[in-house]
Tab-separated table of C-alpha atoms in Angstrom:
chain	number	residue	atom	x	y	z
V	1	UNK	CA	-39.507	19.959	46.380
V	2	UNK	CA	-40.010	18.059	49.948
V	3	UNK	CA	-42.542	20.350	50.559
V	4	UNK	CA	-44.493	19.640	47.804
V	5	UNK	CA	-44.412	15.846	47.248
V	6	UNK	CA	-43.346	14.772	50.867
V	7	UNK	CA	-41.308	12.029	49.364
V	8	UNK	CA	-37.369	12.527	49.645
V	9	UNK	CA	-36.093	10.259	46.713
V	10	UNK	CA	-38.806	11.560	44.446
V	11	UNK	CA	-38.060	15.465	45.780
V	12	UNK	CA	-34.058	14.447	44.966
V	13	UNK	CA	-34.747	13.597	41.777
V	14	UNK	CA	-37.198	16.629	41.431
V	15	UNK	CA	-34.447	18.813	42.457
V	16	UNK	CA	-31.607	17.350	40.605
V	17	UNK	CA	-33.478	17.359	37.358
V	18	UNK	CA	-34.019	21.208	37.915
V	19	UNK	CA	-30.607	22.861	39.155
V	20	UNK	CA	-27.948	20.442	37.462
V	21	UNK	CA	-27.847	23.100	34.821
V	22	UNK	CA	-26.954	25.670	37.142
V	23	UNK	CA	-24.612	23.856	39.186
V	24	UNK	CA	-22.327	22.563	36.015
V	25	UNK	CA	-22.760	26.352	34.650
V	26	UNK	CA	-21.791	27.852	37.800
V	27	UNK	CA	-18.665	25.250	38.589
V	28	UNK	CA	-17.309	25.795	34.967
V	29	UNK	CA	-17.420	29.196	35.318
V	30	UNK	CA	-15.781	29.323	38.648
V	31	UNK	CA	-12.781	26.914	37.242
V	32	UNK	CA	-12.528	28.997	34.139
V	33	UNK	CA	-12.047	32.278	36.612
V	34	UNK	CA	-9.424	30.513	38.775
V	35	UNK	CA	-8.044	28.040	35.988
V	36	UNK	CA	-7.221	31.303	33.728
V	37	UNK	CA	-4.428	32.047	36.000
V	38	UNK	CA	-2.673	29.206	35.147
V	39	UNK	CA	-1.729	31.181	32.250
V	40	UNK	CA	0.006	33.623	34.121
V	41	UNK	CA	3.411	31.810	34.016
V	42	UNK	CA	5.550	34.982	35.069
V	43	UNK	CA	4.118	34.088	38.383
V	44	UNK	CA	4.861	30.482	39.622
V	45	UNK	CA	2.534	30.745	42.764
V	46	UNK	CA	-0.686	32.091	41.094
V	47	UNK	CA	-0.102	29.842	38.124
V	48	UNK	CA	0.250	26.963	40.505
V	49	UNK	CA	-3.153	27.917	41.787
V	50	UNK	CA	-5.018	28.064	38.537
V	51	UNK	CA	-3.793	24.283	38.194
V	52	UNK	CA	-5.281	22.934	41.614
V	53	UNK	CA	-8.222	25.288	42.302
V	54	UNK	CA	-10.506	24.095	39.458
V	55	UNK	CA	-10.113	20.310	40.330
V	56	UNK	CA	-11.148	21.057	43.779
V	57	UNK	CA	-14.050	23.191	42.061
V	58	UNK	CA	-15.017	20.113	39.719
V	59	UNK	CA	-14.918	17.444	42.342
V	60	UNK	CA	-17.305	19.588	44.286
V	61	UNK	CA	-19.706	19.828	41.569
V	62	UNK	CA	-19.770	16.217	40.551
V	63	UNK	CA	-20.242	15.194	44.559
V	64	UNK	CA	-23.104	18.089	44.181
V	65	UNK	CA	-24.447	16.182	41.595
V	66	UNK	CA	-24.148	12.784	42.722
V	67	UNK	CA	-23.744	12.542	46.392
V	68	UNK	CA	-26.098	15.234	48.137
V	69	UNK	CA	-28.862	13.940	46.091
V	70	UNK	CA	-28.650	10.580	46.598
V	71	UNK	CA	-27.836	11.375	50.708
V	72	UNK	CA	-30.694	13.331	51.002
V	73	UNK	CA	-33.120	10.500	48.755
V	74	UNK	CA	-32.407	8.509	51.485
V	75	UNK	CA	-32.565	10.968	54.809
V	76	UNK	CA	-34.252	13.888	53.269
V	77	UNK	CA	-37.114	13.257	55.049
V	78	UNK	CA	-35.746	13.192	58.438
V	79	UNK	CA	-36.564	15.949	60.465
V	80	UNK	CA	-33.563	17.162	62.364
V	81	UNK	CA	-31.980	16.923	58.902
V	82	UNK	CA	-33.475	20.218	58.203
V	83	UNK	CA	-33.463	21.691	62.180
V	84	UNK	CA	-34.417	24.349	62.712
V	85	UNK	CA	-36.121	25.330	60.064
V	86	UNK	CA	-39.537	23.767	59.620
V	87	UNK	CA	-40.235	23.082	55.761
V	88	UNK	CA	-43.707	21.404	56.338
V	89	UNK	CA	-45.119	24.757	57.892
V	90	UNK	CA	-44.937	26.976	55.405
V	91	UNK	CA	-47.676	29.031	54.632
V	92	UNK	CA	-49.394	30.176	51.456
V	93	UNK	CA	-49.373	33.650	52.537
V	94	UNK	CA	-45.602	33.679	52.997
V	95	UNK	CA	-45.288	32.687	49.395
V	96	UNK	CA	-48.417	35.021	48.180
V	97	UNK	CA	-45.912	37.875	50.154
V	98	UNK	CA	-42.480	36.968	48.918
V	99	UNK	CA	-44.381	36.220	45.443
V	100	UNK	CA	-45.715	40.184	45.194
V	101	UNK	CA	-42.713	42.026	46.270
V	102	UNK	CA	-41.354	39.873	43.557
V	103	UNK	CA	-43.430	40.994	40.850
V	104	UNK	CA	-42.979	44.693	42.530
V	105	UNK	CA	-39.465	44.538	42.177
V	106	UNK	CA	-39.814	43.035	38.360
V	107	UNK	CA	-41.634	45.748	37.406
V	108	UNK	CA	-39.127	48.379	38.389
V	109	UNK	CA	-36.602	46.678	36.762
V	110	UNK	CA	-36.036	49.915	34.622
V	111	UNK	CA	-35.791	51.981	36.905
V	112	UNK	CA	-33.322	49.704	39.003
V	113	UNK	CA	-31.129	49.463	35.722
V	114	UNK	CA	-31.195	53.410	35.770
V	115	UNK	CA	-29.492	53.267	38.948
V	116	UNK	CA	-27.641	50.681	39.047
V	117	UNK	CA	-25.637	52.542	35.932
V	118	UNK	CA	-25.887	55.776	37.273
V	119	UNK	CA	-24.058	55.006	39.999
V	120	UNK	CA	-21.213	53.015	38.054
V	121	UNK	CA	-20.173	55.553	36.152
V	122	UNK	CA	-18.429	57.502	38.951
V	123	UNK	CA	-17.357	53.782	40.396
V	124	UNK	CA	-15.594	53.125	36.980
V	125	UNK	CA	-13.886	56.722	37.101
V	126	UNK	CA	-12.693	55.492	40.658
V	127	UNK	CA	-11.531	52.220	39.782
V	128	UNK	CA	-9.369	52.914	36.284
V	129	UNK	CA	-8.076	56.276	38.412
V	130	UNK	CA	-7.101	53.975	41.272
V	131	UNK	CA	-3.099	54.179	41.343
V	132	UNK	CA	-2.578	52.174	44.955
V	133	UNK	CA	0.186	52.433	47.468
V	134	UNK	CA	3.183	50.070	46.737
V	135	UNK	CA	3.835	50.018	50.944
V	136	UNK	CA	4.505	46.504	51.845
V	137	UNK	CA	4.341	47.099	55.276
V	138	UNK	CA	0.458	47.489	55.021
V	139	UNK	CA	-0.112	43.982	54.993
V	140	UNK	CA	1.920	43.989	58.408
V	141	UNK	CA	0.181	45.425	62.124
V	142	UNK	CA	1.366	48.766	62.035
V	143	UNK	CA	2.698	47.868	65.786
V	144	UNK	CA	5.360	46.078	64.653
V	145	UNK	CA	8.964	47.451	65.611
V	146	UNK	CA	10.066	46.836	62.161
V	147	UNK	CA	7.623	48.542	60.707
V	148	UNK	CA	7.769	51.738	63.530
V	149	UNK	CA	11.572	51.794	62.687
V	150	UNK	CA	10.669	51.774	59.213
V	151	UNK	CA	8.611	55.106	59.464
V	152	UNK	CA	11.111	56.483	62.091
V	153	UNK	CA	13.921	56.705	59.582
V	154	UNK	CA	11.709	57.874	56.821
V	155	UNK	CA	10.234	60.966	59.194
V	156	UNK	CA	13.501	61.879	60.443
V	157	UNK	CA	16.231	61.055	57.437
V	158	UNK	CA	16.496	60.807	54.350
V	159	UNK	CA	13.723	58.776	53.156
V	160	UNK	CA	15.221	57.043	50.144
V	161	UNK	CA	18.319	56.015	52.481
V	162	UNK	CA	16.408	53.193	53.426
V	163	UNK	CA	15.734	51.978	49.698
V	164	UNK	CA	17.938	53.802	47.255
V	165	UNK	CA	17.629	53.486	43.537
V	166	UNK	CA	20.815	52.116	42.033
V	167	UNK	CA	21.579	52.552	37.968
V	168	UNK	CA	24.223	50.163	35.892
V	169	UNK	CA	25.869	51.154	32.751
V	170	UNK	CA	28.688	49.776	30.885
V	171	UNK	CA	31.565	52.642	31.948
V	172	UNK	CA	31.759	55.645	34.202
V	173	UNK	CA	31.746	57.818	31.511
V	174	UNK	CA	27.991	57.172	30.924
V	175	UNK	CA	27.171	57.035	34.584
V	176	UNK	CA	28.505	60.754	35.526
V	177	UNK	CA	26.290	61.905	32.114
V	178	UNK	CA	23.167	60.227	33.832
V	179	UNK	CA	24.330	61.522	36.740
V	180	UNK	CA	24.178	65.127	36.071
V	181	UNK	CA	21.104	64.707	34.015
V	182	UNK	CA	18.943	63.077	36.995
V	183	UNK	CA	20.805	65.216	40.235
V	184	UNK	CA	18.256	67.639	38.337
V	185	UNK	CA	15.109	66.108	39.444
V	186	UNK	CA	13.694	67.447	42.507
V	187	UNK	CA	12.879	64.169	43.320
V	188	UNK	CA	16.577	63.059	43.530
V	189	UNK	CA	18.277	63.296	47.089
V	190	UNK	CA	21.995	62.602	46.515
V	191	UNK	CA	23.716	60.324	44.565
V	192	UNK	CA	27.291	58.613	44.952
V	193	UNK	CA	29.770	56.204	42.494
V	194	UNK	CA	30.091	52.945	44.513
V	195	UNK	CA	32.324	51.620	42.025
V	196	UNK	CA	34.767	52.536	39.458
V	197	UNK	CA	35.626	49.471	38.239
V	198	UNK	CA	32.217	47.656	37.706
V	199	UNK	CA	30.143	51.379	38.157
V	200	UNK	CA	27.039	51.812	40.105
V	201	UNK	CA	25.372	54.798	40.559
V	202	UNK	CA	23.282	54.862	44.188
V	203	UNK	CA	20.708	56.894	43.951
V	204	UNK	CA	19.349	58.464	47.333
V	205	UNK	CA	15.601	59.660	46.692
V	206	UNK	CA	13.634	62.415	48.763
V	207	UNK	CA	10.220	60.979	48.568
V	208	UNK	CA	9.225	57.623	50.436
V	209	UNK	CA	10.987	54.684	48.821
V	210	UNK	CA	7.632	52.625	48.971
V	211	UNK	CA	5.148	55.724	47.535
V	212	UNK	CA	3.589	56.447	44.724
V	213	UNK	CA	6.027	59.621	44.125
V	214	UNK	CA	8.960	57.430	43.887
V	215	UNK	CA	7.250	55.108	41.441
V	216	UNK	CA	7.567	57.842	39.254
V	217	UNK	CA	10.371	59.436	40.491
V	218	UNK	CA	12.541	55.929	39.042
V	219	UNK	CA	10.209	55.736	36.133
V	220	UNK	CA	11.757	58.899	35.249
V	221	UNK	CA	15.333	58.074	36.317
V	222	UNK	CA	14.901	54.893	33.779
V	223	UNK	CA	13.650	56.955	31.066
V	224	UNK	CA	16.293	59.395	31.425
V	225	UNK	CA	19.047	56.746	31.519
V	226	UNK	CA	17.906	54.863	28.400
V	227	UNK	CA	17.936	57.808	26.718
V	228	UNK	CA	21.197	58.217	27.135
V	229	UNK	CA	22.290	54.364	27.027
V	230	UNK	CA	20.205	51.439	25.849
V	231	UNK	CA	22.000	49.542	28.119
V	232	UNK	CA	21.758	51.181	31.236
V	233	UNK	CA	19.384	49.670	34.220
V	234	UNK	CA	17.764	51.088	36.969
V	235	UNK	CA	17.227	49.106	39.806
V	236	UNK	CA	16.383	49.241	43.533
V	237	UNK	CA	12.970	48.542	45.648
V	238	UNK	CA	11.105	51.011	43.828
V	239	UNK	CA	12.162	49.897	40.170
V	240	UNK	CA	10.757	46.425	41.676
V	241	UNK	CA	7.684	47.653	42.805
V	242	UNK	CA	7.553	49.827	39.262
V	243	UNK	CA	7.885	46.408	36.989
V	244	UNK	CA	5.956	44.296	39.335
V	245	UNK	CA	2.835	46.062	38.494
V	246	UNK	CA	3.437	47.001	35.028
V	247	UNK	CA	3.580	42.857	34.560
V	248	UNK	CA	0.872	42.028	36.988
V	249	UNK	CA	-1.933	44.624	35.237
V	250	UNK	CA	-0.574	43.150	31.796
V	251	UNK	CA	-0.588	39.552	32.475
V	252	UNK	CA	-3.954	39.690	33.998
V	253	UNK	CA	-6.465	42.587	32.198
V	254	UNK	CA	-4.105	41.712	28.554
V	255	UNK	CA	-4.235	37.893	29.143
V	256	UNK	CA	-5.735	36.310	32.317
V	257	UNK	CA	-9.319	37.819	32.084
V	258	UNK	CA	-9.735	38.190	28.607
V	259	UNK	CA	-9.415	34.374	28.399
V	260	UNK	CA	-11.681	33.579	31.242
V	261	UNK	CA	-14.550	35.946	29.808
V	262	UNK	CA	-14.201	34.452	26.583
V	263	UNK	CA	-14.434	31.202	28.259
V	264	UNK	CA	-16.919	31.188	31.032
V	265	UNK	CA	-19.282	33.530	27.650
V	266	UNK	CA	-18.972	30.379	25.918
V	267	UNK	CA	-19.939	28.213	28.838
V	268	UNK	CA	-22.918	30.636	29.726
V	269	UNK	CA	-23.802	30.517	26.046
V	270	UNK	CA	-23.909	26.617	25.913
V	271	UNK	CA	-26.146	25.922	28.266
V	272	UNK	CA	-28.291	28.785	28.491
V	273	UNK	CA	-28.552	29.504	24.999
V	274	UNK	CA	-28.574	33.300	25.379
V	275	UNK	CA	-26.380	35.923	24.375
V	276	UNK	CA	-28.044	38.713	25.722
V	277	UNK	CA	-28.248	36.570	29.484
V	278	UNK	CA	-24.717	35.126	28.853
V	279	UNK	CA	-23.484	39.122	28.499
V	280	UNK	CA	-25.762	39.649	31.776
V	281	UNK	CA	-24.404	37.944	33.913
V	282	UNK	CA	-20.885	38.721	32.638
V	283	UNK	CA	-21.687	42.282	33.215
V	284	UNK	CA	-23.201	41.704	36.363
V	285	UNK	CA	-20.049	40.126	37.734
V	286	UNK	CA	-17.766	42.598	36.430
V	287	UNK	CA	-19.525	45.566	37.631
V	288	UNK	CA	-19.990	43.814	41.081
V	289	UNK	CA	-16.216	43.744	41.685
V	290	UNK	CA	-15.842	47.553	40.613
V	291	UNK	CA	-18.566	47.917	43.121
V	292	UNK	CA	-16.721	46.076	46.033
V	293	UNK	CA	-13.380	47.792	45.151
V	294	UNK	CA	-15.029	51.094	44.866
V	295	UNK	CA	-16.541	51.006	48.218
V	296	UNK	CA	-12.899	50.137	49.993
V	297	UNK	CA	-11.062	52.614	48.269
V	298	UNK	CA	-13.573	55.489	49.288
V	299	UNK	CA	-13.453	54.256	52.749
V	300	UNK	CA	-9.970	53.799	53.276
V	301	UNK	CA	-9.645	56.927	51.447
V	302	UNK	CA	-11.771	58.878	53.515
V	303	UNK	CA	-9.447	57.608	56.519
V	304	UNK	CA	-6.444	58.929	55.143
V	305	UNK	CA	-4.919	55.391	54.032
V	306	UNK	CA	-4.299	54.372	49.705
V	307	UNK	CA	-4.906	50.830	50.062
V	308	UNK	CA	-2.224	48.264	48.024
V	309	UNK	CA	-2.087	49.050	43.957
V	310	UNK	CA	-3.079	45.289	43.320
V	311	UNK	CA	-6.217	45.562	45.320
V	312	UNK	CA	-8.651	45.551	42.327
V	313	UNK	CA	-6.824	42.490	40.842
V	314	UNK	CA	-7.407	40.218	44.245
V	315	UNK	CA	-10.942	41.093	43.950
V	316	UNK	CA	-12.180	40.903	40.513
V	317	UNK	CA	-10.423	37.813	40.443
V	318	UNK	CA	-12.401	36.445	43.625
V	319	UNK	CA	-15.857	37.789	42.035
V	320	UNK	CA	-14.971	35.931	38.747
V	321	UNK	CA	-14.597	33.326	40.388
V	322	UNK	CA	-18.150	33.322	43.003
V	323	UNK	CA	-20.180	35.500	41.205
V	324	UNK	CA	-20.903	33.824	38.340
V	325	UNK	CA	-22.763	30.586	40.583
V	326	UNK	CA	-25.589	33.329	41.503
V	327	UNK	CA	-26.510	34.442	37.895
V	328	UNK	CA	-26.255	30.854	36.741
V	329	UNK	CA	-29.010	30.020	38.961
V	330	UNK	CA	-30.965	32.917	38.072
V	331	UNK	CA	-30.609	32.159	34.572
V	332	UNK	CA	-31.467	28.996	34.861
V	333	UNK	CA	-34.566	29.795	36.947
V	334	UNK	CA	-35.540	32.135	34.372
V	335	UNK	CA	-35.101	29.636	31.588
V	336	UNK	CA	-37.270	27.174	33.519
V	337	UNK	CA	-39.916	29.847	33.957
V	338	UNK	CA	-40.300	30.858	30.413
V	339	UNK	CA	-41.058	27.366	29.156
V	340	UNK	CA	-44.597	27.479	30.963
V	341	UNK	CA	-44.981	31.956	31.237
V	342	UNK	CA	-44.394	35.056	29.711
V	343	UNK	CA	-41.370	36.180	29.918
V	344	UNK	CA	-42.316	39.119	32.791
V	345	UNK	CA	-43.865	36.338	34.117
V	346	UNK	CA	-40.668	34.011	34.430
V	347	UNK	CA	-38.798	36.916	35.862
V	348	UNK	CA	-40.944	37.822	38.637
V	349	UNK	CA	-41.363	33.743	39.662
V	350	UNK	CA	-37.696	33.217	39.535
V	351	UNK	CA	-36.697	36.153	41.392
V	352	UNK	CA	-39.289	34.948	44.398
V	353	UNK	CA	-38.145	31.351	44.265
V	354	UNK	CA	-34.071	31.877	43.913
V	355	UNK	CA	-33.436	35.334	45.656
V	356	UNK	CA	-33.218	34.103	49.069
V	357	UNK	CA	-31.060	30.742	47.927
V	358	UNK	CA	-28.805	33.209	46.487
V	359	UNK	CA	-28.704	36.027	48.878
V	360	UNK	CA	-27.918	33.597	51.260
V	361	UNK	CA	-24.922	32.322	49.695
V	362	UNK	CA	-23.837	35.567	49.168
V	363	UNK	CA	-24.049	36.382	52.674
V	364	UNK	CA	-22.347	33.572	53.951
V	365	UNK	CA	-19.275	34.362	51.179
V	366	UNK	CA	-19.419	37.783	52.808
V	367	UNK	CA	-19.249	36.039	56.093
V	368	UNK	CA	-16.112	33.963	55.087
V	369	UNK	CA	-14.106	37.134	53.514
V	370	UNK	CA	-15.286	39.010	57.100
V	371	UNK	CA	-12.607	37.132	58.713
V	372	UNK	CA	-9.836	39.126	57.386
V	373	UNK	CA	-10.980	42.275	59.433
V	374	UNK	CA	-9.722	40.171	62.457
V	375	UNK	CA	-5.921	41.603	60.957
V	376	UNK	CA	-4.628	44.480	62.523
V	377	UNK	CA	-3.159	45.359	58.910
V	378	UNK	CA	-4.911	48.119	57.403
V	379	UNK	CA	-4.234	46.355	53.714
V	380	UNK	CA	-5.645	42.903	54.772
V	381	UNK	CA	-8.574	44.577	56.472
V	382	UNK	CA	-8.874	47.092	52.994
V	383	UNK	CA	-8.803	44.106	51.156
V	384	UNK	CA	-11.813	42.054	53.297
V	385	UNK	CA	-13.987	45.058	52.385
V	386	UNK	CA	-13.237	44.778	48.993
V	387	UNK	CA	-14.347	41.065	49.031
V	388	UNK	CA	-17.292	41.647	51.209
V	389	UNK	CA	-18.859	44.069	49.317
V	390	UNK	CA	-18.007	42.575	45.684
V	391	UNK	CA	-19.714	39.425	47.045
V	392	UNK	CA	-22.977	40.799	48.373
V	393	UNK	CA	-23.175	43.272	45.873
V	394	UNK	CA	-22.799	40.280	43.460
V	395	UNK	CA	-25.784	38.203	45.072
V	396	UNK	CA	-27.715	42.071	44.855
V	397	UNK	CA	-26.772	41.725	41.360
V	398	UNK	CA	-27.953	38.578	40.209
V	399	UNK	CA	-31.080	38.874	41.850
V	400	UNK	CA	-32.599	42.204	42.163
V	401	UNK	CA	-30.277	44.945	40.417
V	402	UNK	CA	-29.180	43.872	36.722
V	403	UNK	CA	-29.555	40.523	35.642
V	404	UNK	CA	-33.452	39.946	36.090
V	405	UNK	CA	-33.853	43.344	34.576
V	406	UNK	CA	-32.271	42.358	31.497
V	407	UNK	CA	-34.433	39.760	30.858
V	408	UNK	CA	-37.565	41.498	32.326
């Protein structure tokens, strides 16, 4: 807007009157995505987050809206405001160039929308197949003593001697018939009566206490036990690790993101007016953190390590939360577009006016989440993939890949 009327206050006001829109869109959204955990009252620390984020999130977007432009009516015209970068210089043939691989790009939108489903389908097949490790000790450098001693007693011992199972009933009686139903299980190391007078039954497993095979290994040992006593329990580190992701994945894809898609639809729907753009950029979001997980699950996998079983959840809650800000100013470009062109028209112009805004702040989001390679834990590192992927694949998204070629 500077460039054009070389007046800061009126290129403020210019610029205000044209993205506010976008901005509330995209800050609603992103509260909804982090507010919705605030549902999630079964855990304290993540409901406690969906509290505080989104006021952070809206006192950001009202200084955005009040602030910036009335800083930059009054020194938006200084130079070394916008060093290095030298607005006045640009050329028309920069914008004729940017403007024509726009309209190239636009008018490949079908096939772009070919591909970008093509290849989903085998990314959804590898993120609903995705079963995770439960090892806590990939979130910790794998030099640790701890975590050496850890994987010294597992190699050369028992392995469920470190983390044994341990079953509760009401008598003895109904311990020793669990007993002899589960010493069975091929699964099942040893087992021994700690105590006659309150019972407990320690169950010594032969997999890895923190795998995947003794996730199911106690799933079975619980199933077998109610069967024979509705009030028998199975507990023990596996048995945690068992209900703490049977109440994560149901809190979150039952509750927590149903909500916050219902939400941020309704938002989208408001101020764009458009179902079929509101379900864009939902879609667009959604398949951008399958995407991101996709990638670090295949590359991880490829190096021989399952990355944590509450990967996907980190990251399509992250995405929810970014993603939406780059479709809402698409959208909105879009919607500003069509009031003066065609709709192939509007497409094409937005996509060479916004794509760079929002590739850049997908790439600088990508930056940010690149810090958590600097971990020597194979799970943090997993998990900055993830998040670096999701988000530039998200910026891809919005501009080039799905949501233009909806409306196109």
């Amino acid at each position: 807007e500077f460039v054009k009327t070389h007046d800061s206050k009126i290129a403020a006001e210019n610029a205000l009157k044209r993205s506010w829109r976008a901005v509330i869109t995209g800050a609603l959204t992103a509260a909804i995505g982090f507010g919705s955990m605030s549902i999630a009252t079964n855990f304290p620390f993540l409901a406690s987050l969906g509290e505080t984020v989104p006021i952070s999130i809206l006192i950001t977007m009202v200084v955005s809206l009040t602030v910036i432009p009335s800083l930059l009516s009054i020194i938006g015209g200084n130079r070394i405001i916008w060093w290095p970068s030298k607005i006045n210089n640009r050329t028309s043939n920069n914008k004729d160039n940017v403007k024509n691989r726009s309209k190239k790009i636009a008018e490949r939108s079908a096939i772009i929308l070919a591909v970008v489903i093509i290849l989903l389908i085998p990314s959804i097949y590898i993120y609903t197949s995705f079963k995770g490790s439960y090892d806590f000790t990939l979130m910790m450098p794998q030099n640790l003593e701890s975590v050496q001693a850890l994987h010294y007693l597992s190699n050369n011992y028992a392995s469920g001697l470190i983390y044994p199972d341990y079953i509760v009933a009401p008598n003895v009686s109904v311990l020793q018939q669990i007993n002899q139903s589960i010493s069975k299980l091929s699964c099942v190391q040893s087992t021994q009566l700690l105590n006659t007078t309150k019972p407990i039954l320690q169950v010594t497993l032969s997999v890895y206490p923190l795998g995947k095979e003794a996730i199911s290994c106690t799933n079975t040992i619980r199933e077998i036990s109610k069967n024979i006593s509705n009030q028998a329990m199975v507990g023990g580190e596996a048995a945690i690790n068992l209900d703490l992701k049977n109440i994560v994945y149901h809190s979150f894809y039952h509750l927590v993101y149903p909500v916050a898609i219902i939400l941020m639809f309704i938002v989208l729907l408001i101020f764009f007016g458009s179902v079929p753009m509101a379900l864009a950029a939902l879609g667009s979001v959604v398949f951008s953190a399958i995407f991101g997980s996709t990638v670090a699950i295949e590359i991880y996998r490829f190096s021989g390590i399952t990355l944590p079983w509450y990967l996907p959840i980190v990251v399509f809650t992250a995405i929810l939360g970014v993603g939406m800000d780059y479709n809402s100013f698409i959208i909105n470009r879009i919607r500003e577009e069509s009031e003066k062109n065609d709709v192939k028209e509007a497409v094409s112009n937005a996509i060479s006016k916004m794509s760079i805004l929002v590739i850049g702040l997908s790439i600088i989001m990508t930056g940010a989440f690149s810090g958590l390679l600097a971990f020597s834990a194979p799970g943090f590192r997993g998990m900055g993939v993830a998040l670096m992927s999701g988000v530039f694949i998200a910026g891809l998204m919005a501009t080039y890949l799905f949501t233009p070629s909806i409306a196109y």
